[in-house]
Amino acid sequence: MSSNGFVMSAHEVRKRFGRLEVLKGVSLEVKRGEVVCVIGPSGSGKTTFIRCIHHLEKIDGGRIEVNGHLIGYREQNGKLIEDSERSIARQRAEIGMVFQRFNLFPHKTALENVIEAPVQVRGVPKRQAIQQAEELLRRVGLADKRDVYPGKLSGGQQQRVAIARALAMRPALMLFDEPTSALDPEVIGEVLDVMKELALEGMTMIVVTHEMGFAREAADRVVMMDDGRIIEEGTPEHFFREPREERTKQFLSKILV
């Protein structure tokens, strides 16, 4: 962990796509074991921000550190220079990411999906990786699906395999990008339950979500983004009872029915 006690530290992060500035100087710090839920309207920059933390998007300004290491860049003569692919892969190993779409390998079983990165990236011996994967599949309630291919799993089951796969790298930080938005309503709960378990176990998490019940129950802090900026943050109690910003009140009034 970094010397200032934060697992993730983003400072004045800027990102543009062509002429559109999507992130306009976003700063956020997340402590070890903290669960931060990021909410806000579509197009506010939430997904872009967490993709930048994982260096799936390059940033145009500012800096992001995970565990005290710059992500995607190294410093040279006071300037940030993009790092080598190998170095970026090593940094990414610290960060687990779960996407809206499950991104599983369709030709690999649940177990094979989970062992792939530990064996290929971390060099974990296969037998050990299999033991860990079986334990993780049990943890997400899918011990009986180890030899099943993604196409034979429900969306909720696929997303739980994706969570197990991210955990297999033993990350310092887990990022979730609207992990339930592509799921049928009746299976959303099974994914949120796994995420609540992780929160209780002390996993450091940044969760972009529309699930206000989850934010209320599992978050230590809720962050509201609008138009490429963080406009308000606070505990769930503060946030859902007495938000300060007019824009936050307006947003919550539309989604909290």
Coordinates of C-alpha atoms in Angstrom, one line a residue:
M1 CA 0.0 0.0 0.0
S2 CA 1.2 3.5 -0.7
S3 CA 2.9 5.5 2.1
N4 CA -0.1 7.9 2.3
G5 CA -2.4 5.0 3.3
F6 CA -4.5 4.9 0.1
V7 CA -4.8 1.8 -2.1
M8 CA -6.0 4.0 -5.0
S9 CA -5.2 7.6 -5.5
A10 CA -6.4 9.6 -8.5
H11 CA -5.4 13.2 -8.9
E12 CA -6.9 15.7 -11.4
V13 CA -7.5 13.0 -14.0
R14 CA -8.5 14.2 -17.4
K15 CA -9.6 12.3 -20.4
R16 CA -10.9 13.4 -23.8
F17 CA -12.3 11.5 -26.8
G18 CA -11.6 13.8 -29.7
R19 CA -13.1 17.2 -28.8
L20 CA -15.3 15.8 -26.0
E21 CA -13.7 16.1 -22.6
V22 CA -15.2 13.2 -20.6
L23 CA -13.2 13.6 -17.4
K24 CA -12.5 17.1 -16.2
G25 CA -10.0 16.8 -13.4
V26 CA -11.3 13.9 -11.2
S27 CA -9.6 13.3 -7.9
L28 CA -10.5 10.4 -5.5
E29 CA -8.6 8.5 -2.8
V30 CA -9.7 5.1 -1.6
K31 CA -8.4 3.5 1.6
R32 CA -7.7 -0.2 2.2
G33 CA -10.9 -2.1 2.9
E34 CA -13.1 0.8 1.7
V35 CA -16.1 0.3 -0.6
V36 CA -16.8 3.3 -2.7
C37 CA -19.9 3.4 -5.0
V38 CA -19.9 5.8 -7.9
I39 CA -23.3 6.9 -9.1
G40 CA -24.5 9.4 -11.6
P41 CA -26.4 9.8 -14.9
S42 CA -25.3 8.0 -18.1
G43 CA -22.5 10.0 -19.8
S44 CA -21.2 11.5 -16.6
G45 CA -17.8 9.7 -16.9
K46 CA -18.1 6.9 -14.4
T47 CA -17.2 4.0 -16.6
T48 CA -14.4 6.0 -18.3
F49 CA -12.9 6.8 -14.9
I50 CA -12.7 3.2 -13.7
R51 CA -11.4 2.2 -17.1
C52 CA -8.6 4.7 -16.7
I53 CA -7.8 3.3 -13.2
H54 CA -7.3 -0.1 -15.0
H55 CA -5.4 1.7 -17.8
L56 CA -7.9 0.4 -20.4
E57 CA -8.1 4.0 -21.4
K58 CA -5.0 6.3 -21.4
I59 CA -5.4 9.5 -19.5
D60 CA -4.7 13.0 -20.9
G61 CA -3.8 14.6 -17.6
G62 CA -3.3 14.0 -13.9
R63 CA -2.1 10.7 -12.3
I64 CA -3.4 7.5 -10.9
E65 CA -1.6 5.4 -8.4
V66 CA -2.6 1.9 -7.0
N67 CA -0.6 0.6 -4.1
G68 CA 1.7 3.5 -4.4
H69 CA 2.7 2.7 -8.1
L70 CA 1.8 4.9 -11.0
I71 CA -0.6 3.0 -13.3
G72 CA 0.2 3.0 -17.0
Y73 CA 3.0 5.5 -16.8
R74 CA 6.4 6.2 -15.3
E75 CA 8.0 9.5 -14.3
Q76 CA 10.9 10.8 -16.3
N77 CA 12.3 14.3 -15.8
G78 CA 9.1 15.3 -14.1
K79 CA 7.0 14.1 -17.0
L80 CA 4.7 11.1 -17.3
I81 CA 5.7 8.7 -20.1
E82 CA 3.7 5.7 -21.0
D83 CA 5.1 2.5 -19.5
S84 CA 6.1 -0.7 -21.3
E85 CA 3.3 -3.3 -21.9
R86 CA 5.1 -5.7 -19.6
S87 CA 5.2 -3.2 -16.8
I88 CA 1.6 -2.3 -17.3
A89 CA 0.6 -5.9 -17.2
R90 CA 2.4 -6.3 -13.9
Q91 CA 0.6 -3.2 -12.5
R92 CA -2.8 -4.5 -13.7
A93 CA -2.3 -7.7 -11.8
E94 CA -2.9 -5.6 -8.7
I95 CA -6.4 -4.6 -10.0
G96 CA -9.3 -6.9 -10.6
M97 CA -12.0 -5.7 -13.0
V98 CA -15.5 -7.0 -13.5
F99 CA -17.3 -5.6 -16.6
Q100 CA -21.0 -5.2 -17.6
R101 CA -20.5 -8.0 -20.1
F102 CA -18.8 -10.9 -18.6
N103 CA -15.9 -11.2 -21.1
L104 CA -15.4 -14.9 -20.3
F105 CA -13.6 -17.2 -22.7
P106 CA -16.4 -19.1 -24.4
H107 CA -14.2 -22.1 -25.2
K108 CA -13.0 -22.6 -21.6
T109 CA -14.9 -24.0 -18.7
A110 CA -15.6 -22.0 -15.6
L111 CA -12.6 -23.5 -13.9
E112 CA -10.3 -22.8 -16.9
N113 CA -11.5 -19.2 -17.1
V114 CA -10.5 -18.7 -13.4
I115 CA -7.1 -20.4 -13.7
E116 CA -6.0 -18.7 -16.9
A117 CA -4.5 -15.4 -15.6
P118 CA -2.8 -16.8 -12.4
V119 CA -1.1 -19.5 -14.5
Q120 CA -0.2 -17.2 -17.5
V121 CA 0.5 -13.9 -15.8
R122 CA 1.5 -14.8 -12.3
G123 CA 3.2 -18.1 -13.1
V124 CA 1.2 -20.0 -10.4
P125 CA 1.7 -23.8 -10.8
K126 CA -1.4 -25.3 -12.5
R127 CA -2.3 -27.7 -9.6
Q128 CA -2.2 -24.8 -7.1
A129 CA -4.2 -22.6 -9.4
I130 CA -6.9 -25.3 -9.7
Q131 CA -7.1 -25.6 -6.0
Q132 CA -7.5 -21.8 -5.6
A133 CA -10.0 -21.7 -8.5
E134 CA -12.2 -24.4 -6.9
E135 CA -12.1 -22.5 -3.6
L136 CA -13.1 -19.3 -5.4
L137 CA -15.9 -21.0 -7.3
R138 CA -17.2 -22.3 -4.0
R139 CA -17.0 -18.8 -2.6
V140 CA -19.3 -17.4 -5.3
G141 CA -21.7 -20.4 -5.0
L142 CA -20.6 -22.2 -8.2
A143 CA -18.6 -25.2 -7.0
D144 CA -20.9 -27.5 -9.0
K145 CA -20.3 -25.5 -12.3
R146 CA -16.5 -25.9 -12.5
D147 CA -16.6 -28.0 -15.7
V148 CA -19.4 -26.0 -17.4
Y149 CA -18.8 -23.7 -20.4
P150 CA -20.1 -20.1 -20.2
G151 CA -22.8 -20.7 -22.9
K152 CA -24.5 -23.1 -20.5
L153 CA -24.5 -20.7 -17.6
S154 CA -27.1 -18.0 -16.8
G155 CA -26.0 -14.4 -16.9
G156 CA -25.8 -14.2 -13.1
Q157 CA -23.7 -17.4 -13.0
Q158 CA -21.4 -16.0 -15.7
Q159 CA -20.9 -12.8 -13.8
R160 CA -20.1 -14.7 -10.6
V161 CA -17.4 -16.7 -12.6
A162 CA -16.1 -13.3 -13.8
I163 CA -15.8 -12.2 -10.1
A164 CA -14.0 -15.4 -9.2
R165 CA -11.7 -14.9 -12.2
A166 CA -10.8 -11.3 -11.0
L167 CA -10.3 -12.5 -7.4
A168 CA -7.9 -15.3 -8.6
M169 CA -5.2 -12.7 -9.2
R170 CA -5.5 -11.7 -5.5
P171 CA -5.9 -8.0 -6.4
A172 CA -5.4 -5.1 -4.0
L173 CA -8.3 -3.4 -5.6
M174 CA -11.5 -4.6 -7.3
L175 CA -13.3 -2.4 -9.9
F176 CA -16.9 -3.2 -10.9
D177 CA -18.4 -1.5 -13.9
E178 CA -22.2 -1.7 -13.5
P179 CA -21.8 -5.5 -13.0
T180 CA -25.6 -6.1 -12.8
S181 CA -26.8 -3.9 -15.7
A182 CA -26.8 -6.7 -18.3
L183 CA -28.6 -9.2 -16.0
D184 CA -32.2 -10.3 -15.8
P185 CA -33.8 -8.8 -12.7
E186 CA -34.2 -12.2 -10.9
V187 CA -30.4 -12.9 -10.9
I188 CA -29.2 -9.5 -9.9
G189 CA -29.4 -10.4 -6.2
E190 CA -27.1 -13.4 -6.5
V191 CA -24.3 -11.2 -7.9
L192 CA -24.9 -8.4 -5.4
D193 CA -24.8 -10.9 -2.5
V194 CA -21.3 -12.1 -3.6
M195 CA -20.2 -8.4 -3.8
K196 CA -21.7 -7.7 -0.3
E197 CA -19.7 -10.7 1.0
L198 CA -16.5 -9.3 -0.5
A199 CA -17.2 -6.0 1.1
L200 CA -17.7 -7.6 4.5
E201 CA -14.4 -9.5 4.1
G202 CA -12.6 -6.2 3.7
M203 CA -11.9 -6.1 -0.1
T204 CA -11.2 -2.6 -1.4
M205 CA -13.8 -1.9 -4.0
I206 CA -14.8 0.8 -6.4
V207 CA -18.3 0.0 -7.8
V208 CA -20.0 2.0 -10.6
T209 CA -23.6 1.1 -10.1
H210 CA -27.3 2.0 -10.5
E211 CA -28.2 -0.3 -7.6
M212 CA -29.0 2.2 -4.9
G213 CA -29.9 -0.5 -2.4
F214 CA -26.4 -2.0 -2.7
A215 CA -24.8 1.5 -2.3
R216 CA -26.9 2.1 0.8
E217 CA -26.0 -1.2 2.3
A218 CA -22.4 -2.0 1.3
A219 CA -20.7 1.4 0.6
D220 CA -18.6 3.2 3.0
R221 CA -18.8 6.2 0.7
V222 CA -20.9 7.2 -2.2
V223 CA -19.5 9.5 -4.9
M224 CA -21.8 11.4 -7.4
M225 CA -20.4 12.2 -10.8
D226 CA -21.9 14.6 -13.3
D227 CA -20.5 16.0 -16.5
G228 CA -17.0 14.6 -16.0
R229 CA -16.6 15.7 -12.4
I230 CA -17.2 14.5 -8.9
I231 CA -19.8 16.9 -7.6
E232 CA -20.5 15.4 -4.2
E233 CA -19.4 12.5 -1.9
G234 CA -20.3 11.3 1.5
T235 CA -21.6 8.4 3.6
P236 CA -24.7 6.6 2.4
E237 CA -26.6 8.1 5.3
H238 CA -25.7 11.6 4.3
F239 CA -26.1 10.9 0.6
F240 CA -29.6 9.4 0.6
R241 CA -31.0 11.5 3.4
E242 CA -29.7 15.0 2.9
P243 CA -27.5 15.5 -0.2
R244 CA -26.2 19.0 -0.5
E245 CA -26.1 19.5 -4.3
E246 CA -29.2 20.3 -6.2
R247 CA -28.0 18.1 -9.1
T248 CA -27.6 15.1 -6.7
K249 CA -31.1 15.7 -5.3
Q250 CA -32.5 15.8 -8.8
F251 CA -30.8 12.6 -9.8
L252 CA -31.8 10.7 -6.7
S253 CA -35.4 11.9 -7.0
K254 CA -35.6 10.2 -10.4
I255 CA -34.2 6.9 -9.4
L256 CA -35.3 6.5 -5.8
V257 CA -39.0 5.8 -6.2

